[in-house]
mmCIF file of C-alpha atoms in Angstrom:
data_model
loop_
_atom_site.group_PDB
_atom_site.id
_atom_site.type_symbol
_atom_site.label_atom_id
_atom_site.label_comp_id
_atom_site.label_asym_id
_atom_site.label_seq_id
_atom_site.Cartn_x
_atom_site.Cartn_y
_atom_site.Cartn_z
ATOM 1 C CA MET A 1 -1.734 5.216 -0.375
ATOM 2 C CA THR A 2 1.176 7.439 -1.249
ATOM 3 C CA GLY A 3 0.552 10.513 -3.327
ATOM 4 C CA PRO A 4 2.293 11.591 -6.499
ATOM 5 C CA LEU A 5 5.402 12.915 -4.774
ATOM 6 C CA GLY A 6 6.599 9.396 -3.962
ATOM 7 C CA VAL A 7 9.879 9.301 -5.873
ATOM 8 C CA SER A 8 12.889 7.079 -5.443
ATOM 9 C CA LEU A 9 16.155 8.167 -3.886
ATOM 10 C CA GLY A 10 18.094 5.845 -6.161
ATOM 11 C CA ILE A 11 20.446 4.603 -3.463
ATOM 12 C CA ALA A 12 20.229 0.896 -4.208
ATOM 13 C CA ALA A 13 19.098 -1.014 -7.252
ATOM 14 C CA PRO A 14 15.793 -2.873 -7.058
ATOM 15 C CA ALA A 15 15.946 -6.621 -6.686
ATOM 16 C CA SER A 16 16.879 -8.297 -9.939
ATOM 17 C CA ARG A 17 14.279 -10.045 -12.071
ATOM 18 C CA ASP A 18 16.801 -12.886 -12.217
ATOM 19 C CA GLU A 19 15.758 -13.707 -8.639
ATOM 20 C CA ALA A 20 12.851 -15.966 -9.506
ATOM 21 C CA VAL A 21 9.498 -15.510 -7.830
ATOM 22 C CA PRO A 22 8.476 -18.845 -6.259
ATOM 23 C CA ALA A 23 5.520 -20.655 -7.810
ATOM 24 C CA THR A 24 3.335 -19.899 -4.789
ATOM 25 C CA PRO A 25 0.467 -17.411 -4.380
ATOM 26 C CA ILE A 26 1.640 -13.832 -4.174
ATOM 27 C CA ALA A 27 0.361 -11.270 -1.659
ATOM 28 C CA LEU A 28 0.729 -7.599 -2.647
ATOM 29 C CA PHE A 29 0.568 -4.875 -0.018
ATOM 30 C CA ASP A 30 0.287 -1.137 -0.493
ATOM 31 C CA LEU A 31 2.332 0.721 2.127
ATOM 32 C CA ASP A 32 0.878 4.025 3.337
ATOM 33 C CA ARG A 33 -2.402 3.762 5.218
ATOM 34 C CA THR A 34 -2.425 0.047 4.422
ATOM 35 C CA LEU A 35 0.575 -1.436 6.226
ATOM 36 C CA LEU A 36 1.526 1.842 7.895
ATOM 37 C CA PRO A 37 -0.912 4.118 9.727
ATOM 38 C CA GLY A 38 0.469 7.255 8.051
ATOM 39 C CA SER A 39 2.592 8.482 5.147
ATOM 40 C CA SER A 40 6.140 7.209 4.665
ATOM 41 C CA LEU A 41 6.792 10.068 2.266
ATOM 42 C CA GLU A 42 5.879 12.707 4.825
ATOM 43 C CA ALA A 43 8.270 11.092 7.313
ATOM 44 C CA LEU A 44 11.042 11.106 4.728
ATOM 45 C CA GLY A 45 10.298 14.714 3.814
ATOM 46 C CA ARG A 46 10.610 15.818 7.432
ATOM 47 C CA ALA A 47 13.961 14.047 7.667
ATOM 48 C CA LEU A 48 15.177 15.712 4.455
ATOM 49 C CA ALA A 49 14.201 19.116 5.822
ATOM 50 C CA ALA A 50 15.877 18.427 9.179
ATOM 51 C CA GLU A 51 19.109 17.630 7.331
ATOM 52 C CA GLY A 52 18.845 20.827 5.285
ATOM 53 C CA LEU A 53 18.501 18.925 2.008
ATOM 54 C CA VAL A 54 15.047 20.353 1.289
ATOM 55 C CA SER A 55 13.749 23.739 2.409
ATOM 56 C CA ARG A 56 10.905 23.681 4.918
ATOM 57 C CA ARG A 57 8.923 26.060 2.706
ATOM 58 C CA ARG A 58 9.202 23.715 -0.252
ATOM 59 C CA LEU A 59 8.316 20.786 1.982
ATOM 60 C CA ALA A 60 5.223 22.614 3.260
ATOM 61 C CA ARG A 61 4.092 23.275 -0.324
ATOM 62 C CA ALA A 62 4.588 19.623 -1.221
ATOM 63 C CA ALA A 63 2.684 18.512 1.894
ATOM 64 C CA ALA A 64 -0.243 20.814 1.010
ATOM 65 C CA GLU A 65 -0.344 19.367 -2.498
ATOM 66 C CA GLN A 66 -0.230 15.887 -1.018
ATOM 67 C CA ILE A 67 -3.229 16.589 1.240
ATOM 68 C CA ARG A 68 -5.274 18.056 -1.614
ATOM 69 C CA PHE A 69 -4.387 15.098 -3.812
ATOM 70 C CA THR A 70 -5.275 12.544 -1.140
ATOM 71 C CA ARG A 71 -8.643 14.134 -0.451
ATOM 72 C CA ARG A 72 -9.749 14.992 -3.974
ATOM 73 C CA GLY A 73 -7.793 12.774 -6.329
ATOM 74 C CA ALA A 74 -6.347 14.121 -9.550
ATOM 75 C CA SER A 75 -6.341 13.704 -13.295
ATOM 76 C CA ASP A 76 -3.516 11.848 -15.024
ATOM 77 C CA ALA A 77 -2.045 15.187 -16.116
ATOM 78 C CA THR A 78 -2.049 16.476 -12.526
ATOM 79 C CA VAL A 79 -0.446 13.288 -11.262
ATOM 80 C CA ALA A 80 2.293 13.601 -13.885
ATOM 81 C CA ARG A 81 2.907 17.243 -12.940
ATOM 82 C CA LEU A 82 3.106 16.504 -9.228
ATOM 83 C CA CYS A 83 5.444 13.594 -9.901
ATOM 84 C CA ARG A 84 7.767 15.913 -11.847
ATOM 85 C CA GLU A 85 7.674 18.441 -9.023
ATOM 86 C CA GLY A 86 8.489 15.736 -6.499
ATOM 87 C CA LEU A 87 11.440 14.567 -8.556
ATOM 88 C CA GLY A 88 12.591 18.159 -8.829
ATOM 89 C CA VAL A 89 12.913 18.351 -5.034
ATOM 90 C CA ILE A 90 15.851 15.925 -5.086
ATOM 91 C CA ALA A 91 17.346 16.863 -8.478
ATOM 92 C CA GLY A 92 21.078 17.515 -8.176
ATOM 93 C CA ILE A 93 21.472 15.919 -4.743
ATOM 94 C CA GLU A 94 24.223 13.323 -4.341
ATOM 95 C CA ARG A 95 22.554 10.012 -3.658
ATOM 96 C CA GLN A 96 25.163 8.858 -1.128
ATOM 97 C CA ARG A 97 24.222 11.753 1.177
ATOM 98 C CA LEU A 98 20.848 10.120 1.677
ATOM 99 C CA VAL A 99 21.884 6.560 2.501
ATOM 100 C CA PRO A 100 21.953 6.807 6.331
ATOM 101 C CA LEU A 101 18.881 9.049 6.384
ATOM 102 C CA VAL A 102 16.770 6.649 4.333
ATOM 103 C CA HIS A 103 17.826 3.695 6.458
ATOM 104 C CA ARG A 104 17.033 5.540 9.685
ATOM 105 C CA VAL A 105 13.587 6.621 8.486
ATOM 106 C CA GLY A 106 12.840 3.151 7.142
ATOM 107 C CA ARG A 107 13.772 1.471 10.420
ATOM 108 C CA GLU A 108 11.531 3.871 12.341
ATOM 109 C CA LEU A 109 8.576 3.377 9.987
ATOM 110 C CA ALA A 110 8.869 -0.407 10.198
ATOM 111 C CA THR A 111 7.958 -0.216 13.898
ATOM 112 C CA LEU A 112 4.555 1.388 13.155
ATOM 113 C CA PRO A 113 2.261 -1.410 11.848
ATOM 114 C CA VAL A 114 -0.473 -2.160 14.380
ATOM 115 C CA PRO A 115 -0.896 -5.717 15.781
ATOM 116 C CA ALA A 116 -3.806 -6.515 13.452
ATOM 117 C CA THR A 117 -1.672 -5.631 10.427
ATOM 118 C CA ARG A 118 1.258 -7.653 11.736
ATOM 119 C CA ALA A 119 -1.071 -10.616 12.236
ATOM 120 C CA LEU A 120 -2.286 -10.292 8.638
ATOM 121 C CA LEU A 121 1.287 -10.347 7.334
ATOM 122 C CA ASP A 122 2.126 -13.348 9.493
ATOM 123 C CA ARG A 123 -0.863 -15.296 8.165
ATOM 124 C CA HIS A 124 0.402 -14.885 4.603
ATOM 125 C CA LEU A 125 3.975 -15.698 5.561
ATOM 126 C CA ASP A 126 2.907 -18.775 7.502
ATOM 127 C CA ALA A 127 0.876 -19.898 4.470
ATOM 128 C CA GLY A 128 4.025 -19.748 2.346
ATOM 129 C CA HIS A 129 2.846 -16.855 0.205
ATOM 130 C CA PHE A 130 5.362 -14.587 -1.561
ATOM 131 C CA CYS A 131 4.817 -11.219 0.134
ATOM 132 C CA VAL A 132 5.560 -7.986 -1.745
ATOM 133 C CA ILE A 133 5.227 -4.326 -0.777
ATOM 134 C CA LEU A 134 4.076 -2.392 -3.853
ATOM 135 C CA SER A 135 4.204 1.339 -3.210
ATOM 136 C CA ALA A 136 4.656 4.716 -4.889
ATOM 137 C CA SER A 137 7.149 5.548 -2.132
ATOM 138 C CA PRO A 138 10.903 5.535 -2.862
ATOM 139 C CA GLN A 139 12.284 2.135 -3.792
ATOM 140 C CA GLU A 140 15.068 2.236 -1.220
ATOM 141 C CA LEU A 141 12.774 3.315 1.597
ATOM 142 C CA VAL A 142 10.354 0.513 0.707
ATOM 143 C CA GLU A 143 13.267 -1.953 0.668
ATOM 144 C CA VAL A 144 14.307 -1.044 4.206
ATOM 145 C CA ILE A 145 10.738 -1.363 5.524
ATOM 146 C CA CYS A 146 10.216 -4.614 3.632
ATOM 147 C CA ALA A 147 13.363 -6.166 5.110
ATOM 148 C CA ARG A 148 12.505 -5.054 8.640
ATOM 149 C CA LEU A 149 9.006 -6.531 8.346
ATOM 150 C CA GLY A 150 10.407 -9.823 7.074
ATOM 151 C CA LEU A 151 8.651 -9.722 3.694
ATOM 152 C CA HIS A 152 10.115 -11.018 0.453
ATOM 153 C CA ARG A 153 10.312 -8.182 -2.068
ATOM 154 C CA ALA A 154 9.958 -4.404 -2.267
ATOM 155 C CA VAL A 155 8.717 -2.635 -5.391
ATOM 156 C CA GLY A 156 8.628 1.162 -5.307
ATOM 157 C CA THR A 157 9.252 4.166 -7.541
ATOM 158 C CA CYS A 158 12.782 4.786 -8.848
ATOM 159 C CA ALA A 159 14.430 8.051 -9.834
ATOM 160 C CA GLU A 160 17.203 8.353 -12.396
ATOM 161 C CA VAL A 161 20.752 8.825 -11.135
ATOM 162 C CA VAL A 162 23.602 9.952 -13.385
ATOM 163 C CA ASP A 163 27.168 10.437 -12.148
ATOM 164 C CA GLY A 164 26.004 9.901 -8.596
ATOM 165 C CA ARG A 165 23.353 12.636 -8.636
ATOM 166 C CA PHE A 166 19.612 12.670 -9.193
ATOM 167 C CA THR A 167 18.584 14.046 -12.559
ATOM 168 C CA GLY A 168 14.968 14.843 -11.704
ATOM 169 C CA ALA A 169 13.639 12.131 -14.056
ATOM 170 C CA LEU A 170 11.976 8.801 -13.415
ATOM 171 C CA ASP A 171 13.804 5.528 -13.951
ATOM 172 C CA GLY A 172 11.003 3.199 -15.026
ATOM 173 C CA ALA A 173 7.277 3.497 -14.442
ATOM 174 C CA PHE A 174 5.790 5.625 -11.683
ATOM 175 C CA CYS A 175 4.527 3.069 -9.170
ATOM 176 C CA TYR A 176 1.093 4.620 -8.811
ATOM 177 C CA GLY A 177 -2.331 3.742 -10.205
ATOM 178 C CA PRO A 178 -1.948 1.552 -13.327
ATOM 179 C CA GLY A 179 1.808 2.116 -12.986
ATOM 180 C CA LYS A 180 1.864 -0.298 -10.051
ATOM 181 C CA LEU A 181 1.172 -3.197 -12.374
ATOM 182 C CA ALA A 182 3.848 -1.923 -14.776
ATOM 183 C CA ARG A 183 6.418 -1.631 -11.970
ATOM 184 C CA LEU A 184 5.479 -5.075 -10.701
ATOM 185 C CA ARG A 185 6.235 -6.535 -14.133
ATOM 186 C CA GLN A 186 9.470 -4.536 -14.397
ATOM 187 C CA ALA A 187 10.669 -5.758 -11.020
ATOM 188 C CA LEU A 188 9.413 -9.344 -10.972
ATOM 189 C CA GLY A 189 8.689 -10.241 -14.580
ATOM 190 C CA SER A 190 5.532 -12.181 -15.361
ATOM 191 C CA VAL A 191 3.545 -12.669 -12.157
ATOM 192 C CA ASP A 192 0.473 -14.885 -11.884
ATOM 193 C CA LEU A 193 -2.286 -12.719 -10.410
ATOM 194 C CA ALA A 194 -4.931 -15.441 -10.850
ATOM 195 C CA GLN A 195 -4.186 -16.564 -7.283
ATOM 196 C CA ALA A 196 -2.884 -13.260 -5.929
ATOM 197 C CA TRP A 197 -4.021 -11.299 -2.911
ATOM 198 C CA ALA A 198 -3.910 -7.500 -3.009
ATOM 199 C CA TYR A 199 -4.355 -5.061 -0.127
ATOM 200 C CA ALA A 200 -4.765 -1.314 -0.663
ATOM 201 C CA ASP A 201 -6.601 1.725 0.689
ATOM 202 C CA SER A 202 -7.171 4.050 -2.266
ATOM 203 C CA ILE A 203 -9.350 4.211 -5.348
ATOM 204 C CA SER A 204 -6.119 4.876 -7.260
ATOM 205 C CA ASP A 205 -5.238 1.238 -6.523
ATOM 206 C CA LEU A 206 -8.352 -0.054 -8.288
ATOM 207 C CA PRO A 207 -6.379 -1.365 -11.334
ATOM 208 C CA LEU A 208 -4.216 -3.451 -8.993
ATOM 209 C CA LEU A 209 -7.102 -4.722 -6.893
ATOM 210 C CA ALA A 210 -9.234 -5.572 -9.928
ATOM 211 C CA ALA A 211 -6.361 -7.516 -11.501
ATOM 212 C CA CYS A 212 -5.965 -9.846 -8.512
ATOM 213 C CA ALA A 213 -8.074 -12.834 -7.518
ATOM 214 C CA HIS A 214 -8.414 -11.743 -3.891
ATOM 215 C CA PRO A 215 -8.731 -7.938 -3.547
ATOM 216 C CA VAL A 216 -9.062 -6.512 -0.027
ATOM 217 C CA ALA A 217 -9.801 -2.861 0.763
ATOM 218 C CA VAL A 218 -7.828 -1.759 3.833
ATOM 219 C CA ASN A 219 -8.907 1.474 5.544
ATOM 220 C CA PRO A 220 -10.473 2.410 2.186
ATOM 221 C CA ASP A 221 -11.216 5.946 1.097
ATOM 222 C CA ARG A 222 -14.843 6.729 0.309
ATOM 223 C CA ALA A 223 -14.611 5.880 -3.393
ATOM 224 C CA LEU A 224 -12.842 2.561 -2.842
ATOM 225 C CA ARG A 225 -15.238 1.610 -0.048
ATOM 226 C CA LYS A 226 -18.141 2.121 -2.449
ATOM 227 C CA VAL A 227 -16.493 -0.072 -5.112
ATOM 228 C CA ALA A 228 -15.566 -2.735 -2.561
ATOM 229 C CA LYS A 229 -19.126 -2.956 -1.281
ATOM 230 C CA ALA A 230 -20.525 -3.115 -4.818
ATOM 231 C CA ASN A 231 -18.187 -5.998 -5.641
ATOM 232 C CA THR A 232 -18.497 -7.701 -2.215
ATOM 233 C CA TRP A 233 -14.743 -7.387 -1.643
ATOM 234 C CA PRO A 234 -13.601 -7.782 1.953
ATOM 235 C CA ILE A 235 -13.079 -4.509 3.830
ATOM 236 C CA PHE A 236 -10.447 -4.462 6.577
ATOM 237 C CA ASP A 237 -10.635 -1.420 8.846
ATOM 238 C CA VAL A 238 -7.568 -1.147 11.056
ATOM 239 C CA SER A 239 -7.469 1.395 13.875
#
């Protein structure tokens, strides 16, 4: 799961809906703590601070909010507020300054999936399934990781860019909670979930998991583990 600070850097446009999704089963993968053992957003934040684009004090505040959110959850109003604050971190920054940084962080993160996770991805790819990363993390960061892992499509959160700079506003739905389904439709159009697989770790991903024919809880938090057991969904614990 990625918390509510997962906002897009707006460096590259998401894949066009004109690129048709094949008429094969689709497999949807959350990113943080599902495909990756940690948080892609935290890694990106550290890189932003190292480059002097974000103050370390502001980054520490955001990280503390992220930890509280991950552990306790939040109301819709709190999620919206934290999303705005996350967007505010990059407001006014020129997007082209972040291109090499995002690619470097993405390449590093793509080396982190453990063998069991890699084997899971390969099973879906070998079966001819259309594999998508669906994450609240920045669209461009998700795209780099997706390409390095050899998957088909990346769907993340996008931030608005005007005249080459971030405005501090969202561009499209926030790819979190119910917003993941909205972003999926924005990016891919109408997708048949009647045969879809979905992998996620957080109770916030319940709308996505419940909408798919084959939901799998990966390293689930306590609330999602309880729901998964009640519904006899598979639970995949990856160390």
